[in-house]
Amino acid sequence: MLQVAQLGRARYGPVWQWQRRCLQRRQRGEIPDQLILVEHEPVITLGRNAALDNVLVDEATLAAYGIELHHIERGGDVTFHGPGQLVGYPIVHLRERGIAGPVRYVWMLEEVLIEALAEYGVEAFRREKMRGVWTDRGKIAALGVHVSRGVTMHGFALNVNTNLDYYQLIVPCGLTDRRVTSLSQWCGREIPLREVEERVIAAFVRLFGYESVQRNFDCQTIERGI
């Protein structure tokens, strides 16, 4: 079974802490796999390998813009999350899904997004040694994961209606010569975020082979911190 939580808009910190609790519970076998979907308030996160210099303004400036800053345990460099972006946090037990390690898992996440984007006529693809999902107009989705005792957390961020001006505050993923884009930029119109969520859920369930899905299970587990 896969349990799906569609949280709407929420601050980063409480959802991050909930991920950690879900990770521990999944490791103990207390819950099935999870897919947490959320639209965050503006936040910049730095992964384990991030260079602080890739944040181009100081924390006081970020605070003035209302942007939080978090150092987190995922792989990768610096990225932005904010309104209009679909963020997904799968909590998946790799061995129980028959997935042969993190590299294959990340490939599958990329494939989920590539398939969902294809439904909008977007020809998305991978780049060798550059994790994420790309188009010929730039990077449209970032990926960064953490695996502990065979269970994943963190995940992907897909630009749907994202204000791309926020990316001028960072060097996205540490890549100085690569553009970013969004689904709305491709389609020339705003795309309902919930519509994209449904297409991502369908692709995720299909590719990961879940036989049953439980929607919006007890979201009070977050303790209403969102």
CSV table of C-alpha atoms in Angstrom, one decimal:
chain,number,residue,atom,x,y,z
A,1,MET,CA,0.0,0.0,0.0
A,2,LEU,CA,1.0,3.6,-0.6
A,3,GLN,CA,-0.4,6.4,1.6
A,4,VAL,CA,-0.6,9.8,-0.1
A,5,ALA,CA,-0.8,13.1,1.9
A,6,GLN,CA,-1.7,16.2,-0.2
A,7,LEU,CA,-0.9,19.0,2.3
A,8,GLY,CA,-1.5,22.1,0.3
A,9,ARG,CA,0.7,25.0,1.2
A,10,ALA,CA,2.9,24.7,4.3
A,11,ARG,CA,6.1,25.9,5.9
A,12,TYR,CA,9.2,23.8,5.3
A,13,GLY,CA,10.3,23.1,8.9
A,14,PRO,CA,7.3,21.3,10.2
A,15,VAL,CA,7.0,19.1,7.1
A,16,TRP,CA,10.7,18.3,7.3
A,17,GLN,CA,10.3,17.1,10.9
A,18,TRP,CA,7.3,15.1,9.9
A,19,GLN,CA,9.3,13.4,7.2
A,20,ARG,CA,11.9,12.4,9.8
A,21,ARG,CA,9.2,10.9,12.0
A,22,CYS,CA,7.7,9.0,9.0
A,23,LEU,CA,11.2,7.7,8.1
A,24,GLN,CA,11.7,6.3,11.6
A,25,ARG,CA,8.2,4.7,11.7
A,26,ARG,CA,8.8,3.2,8.2
A,27,GLN,CA,12.1,1.8,9.3
A,28,ARG,CA,10.3,0.1,12.2
A,29,GLY,CA,7.6,-1.3,9.9
A,30,GLU,CA,4.8,0.7,11.7
A,31,ILE,CA,3.5,2.4,8.5
A,32,PRO,CA,3.5,1.6,4.8
A,33,ASP,CA,5.3,3.7,2.1
A,34,GLN,CA,4.3,7.3,2.0
A,35,LEU,CA,4.1,10.0,-0.7
A,36,ILE,CA,3.9,13.5,0.8
A,37,LEU,CA,3.0,16.3,-1.6
A,38,VAL,CA,3.3,19.9,-0.6
A,39,GLU,CA,3.6,23.5,-1.9
A,40,HIS,CA,6.1,25.3,0.4
A,41,GLU,CA,6.3,28.8,1.6
A,42,PRO,CA,9.5,30.4,0.2
A,43,VAL,CA,12.6,28.5,1.5
A,44,ILE,CA,16.2,27.8,0.4
A,45,THR,CA,17.7,24.5,1.4
A,46,LEU,CA,21.3,23.4,1.3
A,47,GLY,CA,22.1,19.7,1.0
A,48,ARG,CA,25.1,17.9,2.5
A,49,ASN,CA,27.4,18.9,-0.4
A,50,ALA,CA,26.2,22.4,-0.7
A,51,ALA,CA,28.6,25.4,-0.9
A,52,LEU,CA,27.2,28.3,1.1
A,53,ASP,CA,28.6,30.7,-1.6
A,54,ASN,CA,25.9,29.4,-3.9
A,55,VAL,CA,23.4,31.4,-1.8
A,56,LEU,CA,24.1,34.9,-3.4
A,57,VAL,CA,22.6,37.0,-0.6
A,58,ASP,CA,23.0,37.1,3.2
A,59,GLU,CA,20.5,35.8,5.7
A,60,ALA,CA,19.3,39.2,6.5
A,61,THR,CA,18.3,39.8,2.9
A,62,LEU,CA,16.6,36.4,2.8
A,63,ALA,CA,14.6,37.3,5.9
A,64,ALA,CA,13.6,40.6,4.3
A,65,TYR,CA,12.2,38.6,1.4
A,66,GLY,CA,10.4,36.3,3.8
A,67,ILE,CA,12.6,33.3,2.7
A,68,GLU,CA,13.7,30.7,5.3
A,69,LEU,CA,17.1,28.9,5.1
A,70,HIS,CA,17.7,25.3,6.1
A,71,HIS,CA,20.7,23.0,6.1
A,72,ILE,CA,19.4,19.5,5.6
A,73,GLU,CA,20.6,15.9,5.2
A,74,ARG,CA,19.7,15.3,1.5
A,75,GLY,CA,22.3,15.0,-1.2
A,76,GLY,CA,23.0,17.8,-3.7
A,77,ASP,CA,23.7,21.5,-3.4
A,78,VAL,CA,21.3,24.5,-3.0
A,79,THR,CA,17.8,24.7,-4.2
A,80,PHE,CA,14.7,26.8,-3.8
A,81,HIS,CA,11.1,25.8,-2.9
A,82,GLY,CA,8.2,28.1,-3.0
A,83,PRO,CA,4.7,28.9,-4.1
A,84,GLY,CA,3.7,27.3,-7.4
A,85,GLN,CA,6.1,24.5,-7.1
A,86,LEU,CA,5.1,20.9,-6.5
A,87,VAL,CA,7.4,19.2,-3.9
A,88,GLY,CA,7.2,15.5,-3.3
A,89,TYR,CA,8.7,13.5,-0.4
A,90,PRO,CA,8.4,9.8,-0.9
A,91,ILE,CA,9.1,7.6,2.2
A,92,VAL,CA,9.9,4.3,0.5
A,93,HIS,CA,11.4,1.1,1.7
A,94,LEU,CA,13.7,0.3,-1.2
A,95,ARG,CA,14.2,-3.4,-0.5
A,96,GLU,CA,10.5,-4.1,0.0
A,97,ARG,CA,9.8,-2.4,-3.4
A,98,GLY,CA,12.5,-4.5,-5.0
A,99,ILE,CA,14.5,-1.4,-5.9
A,100,ALA,CA,18.2,-2.0,-6.3
A,101,GLY,CA,19.6,1.0,-4.4
A,102,PRO,CA,19.5,4.8,-4.5
A,103,VAL,CA,20.8,5.2,-8.1
A,104,ARG,CA,17.9,3.2,-9.5
A,105,TYR,CA,15.5,4.9,-7.1
A,106,VAL,CA,16.5,8.4,-8.3
A,107,TRP,CA,16.1,7.2,-12.0
A,108,MET,CA,12.6,6.1,-11.1
A,109,LEU,CA,11.7,9.5,-9.6
A,110,GLU,CA,13.0,11.2,-12.7
A,111,GLU,CA,10.9,8.9,-14.8
A,112,VAL,CA,7.8,9.7,-12.8
A,113,LEU,CA,8.2,13.4,-13.6
A,114,ILE,CA,9.2,12.8,-17.2
A,115,GLU,CA,6.0,10.8,-17.7
A,116,ALA,CA,3.8,13.4,-16.0
A,117,LEU,CA,5.3,16.2,-18.0
A,118,ALA,CA,4.7,14.3,-21.2
A,119,GLU,CA,1.0,14.6,-20.7
A,120,TYR,CA,1.5,18.4,-21.2
A,121,GLY,CA,3.5,17.9,-24.3
A,122,VAL,CA,6.8,18.6,-22.6
A,123,GLU,CA,9.7,16.6,-23.9
A,124,ALA,CA,11.7,16.2,-20.7
A,125,PHE,CA,14.9,14.2,-20.3
A,126,ARG,CA,17.9,13.4,-18.1
A,127,ARG,CA,21.4,14.8,-18.4
A,128,GLU,CA,24.4,12.6,-17.6
A,129,LYS,CA,25.9,13.3,-14.2
A,130,MET,CA,23.3,16.1,-13.6
A,131,ARG,CA,20.5,14.8,-11.5
A,132,GLY,CA,17.1,16.2,-12.1
A,133,VAL,CA,14.7,16.6,-15.0
A,134,TRP,CA,15.6,18.9,-18.0
A,135,THR,CA,14.1,20.4,-21.0
A,136,ASP,CA,15.6,22.3,-23.9
A,137,ARG,CA,14.6,25.5,-22.1
A,138,GLY,CA,16.3,24.6,-18.9
A,139,LYS,CA,15.9,22.5,-15.7
A,140,ILE,CA,12.3,22.0,-14.7
A,141,ALA,CA,12.7,19.7,-11.7
A,142,ALA,CA,15.4,19.2,-9.0
A,143,LEU,CA,16.0,16.0,-7.1
A,144,GLY,CA,17.8,15.3,-3.8
A,145,VAL,CA,17.3,12.3,-1.6
A,146,HIS,CA,18.5,10.8,1.7
A,147,VAL,CA,18.5,7.1,2.4
A,148,SER,CA,18.7,5.7,5.9
A,149,ARG,CA,18.6,1.9,6.7
A,150,GLY,CA,17.0,1.4,3.3
A,151,VAL,CA,14.3,4.0,3.6
A,152,THR,CA,14.2,7.2,1.6
A,153,MET,CA,13.2,10.8,2.5
A,154,HIS,CA,13.4,14.2,0.7
A,155,GLY,CA,12.7,13.8,-3.1
A,156,PHE,CA,11.8,16.2,-5.9
A,157,ALA,CA,10.7,19.7,-6.7
A,158,LEU,CA,8.8,20.4,-9.9
A,159,ASN,CA,8.4,24.0,-11.1
A,160,VAL,CA,4.8,24.3,-12.1
A,161,ASN,CA,3.9,28.0,-11.7
A,162,THR,CA,7.0,29.0,-9.8
A,163,ASN,CA,8.2,32.6,-9.8
A,164,LEU,CA,11.6,31.9,-11.4
A,165,ASP,CA,13.0,35.3,-10.1
A,166,TYR,CA,13.7,33.6,-6.8
A,167,TYR,CA,16.4,31.6,-8.5
A,168,GLN,CA,18.4,34.7,-9.0
A,169,LEU,CA,19.2,34.5,-5.3
A,170,ILE,CA,21.1,31.2,-5.6
A,171,VAL,CA,23.2,29.2,-8.0
A,172,PRO,CA,20.7,26.4,-8.5
A,173,CYS,CA,22.2,23.0,-7.7
A,174,GLY,CA,25.6,24.7,-8.0
A,175,LEU,CA,25.4,24.9,-11.8
A,176,THR,CA,26.3,28.4,-13.0
A,177,ASP,CA,25.6,27.9,-16.7
A,178,ARG,CA,22.2,26.2,-16.6
A,179,ARG,CA,18.8,27.9,-16.8
A,180,VAL,CA,15.6,26.9,-15.0
A,181,THR,CA,12.1,26.8,-16.4
A,182,SER,CA,8.6,25.9,-15.4
A,183,LEU,CA,5.6,24.0,-16.7
A,184,SER,CA,3.6,27.2,-17.0
A,185,GLN,CA,6.3,28.8,-19.0
A,186,TRP,CA,6.2,25.9,-21.4
A,187,CYS,CA,2.4,25.9,-21.7
A,188,GLY,CA,2.0,29.7,-21.7
A,189,ARG,CA,-0.6,29.5,-19.0
A,190,GLU,CA,-1.0,28.8,-15.3
A,191,ILE,CA,-1.5,25.1,-14.6
A,192,PRO,CA,-3.6,24.0,-11.6
A,193,LEU,CA,-1.2,22.5,-9.1
A,194,ARG,CA,-3.7,19.9,-8.0
A,195,GLU,CA,-4.1,18.7,-11.6
A,196,VAL,CA,-0.3,18.2,-11.8
A,197,GLU,CA,-0.4,16.4,-8.4
A,198,GLU,CA,-2.9,13.9,-9.7
A,199,ARG,CA,-0.7,13.1,-12.8
A,200,VAL,CA,2.4,12.7,-10.7
A,201,ILE,CA,0.5,10.4,-8.2
A,202,ALA,CA,-0.7,8.3,-11.1
A,203,ALA,CA,2.8,8.0,-12.6
A,204,PHE,CA,4.3,7.2,-9.2
A,205,VAL,CA,1.8,4.5,-8.4
A,206,ARG,CA,2.3,2.9,-11.9
A,207,LEU,CA,6.1,3.0,-12.0
A,208,PHE,CA,6.6,1.9,-8.4
A,209,GLY,CA,3.9,-0.9,-8.7
A,210,TYR,CA,1.6,-0.1,-5.8
A,211,GLU,CA,-1.6,-2.2,-5.8
A,212,SER,CA,-3.6,0.1,-3.5
A,213,VAL,CA,-3.5,3.8,-2.5
A,214,GLN,CA,-4.9,5.5,0.6
A,215,ARG,CA,-5.5,9.2,0.1
A,216,ASN,CA,-5.1,12.0,2.7
A,217,PHE,CA,-4.7,9.7,5.6
A,218,ASP,CA,-4.6,11.2,9.1
A,219,CYS,CA,-2.7,14.4,8.3
A,220,GLN,CA,-3.1,15.4,12.0
A,221,THR,CA,0.1,13.3,12.4
A,222,ILE,CA,1.9,16.6,11.5
A,223,GLU,CA,0.4,17.9,14.7
A,224,ARG,CA,-1.0,20.9,12.7
A,225,GLY,CA,2.5,22.5,12.7
A,226,ILE,CA,2.0,23.4,9.1
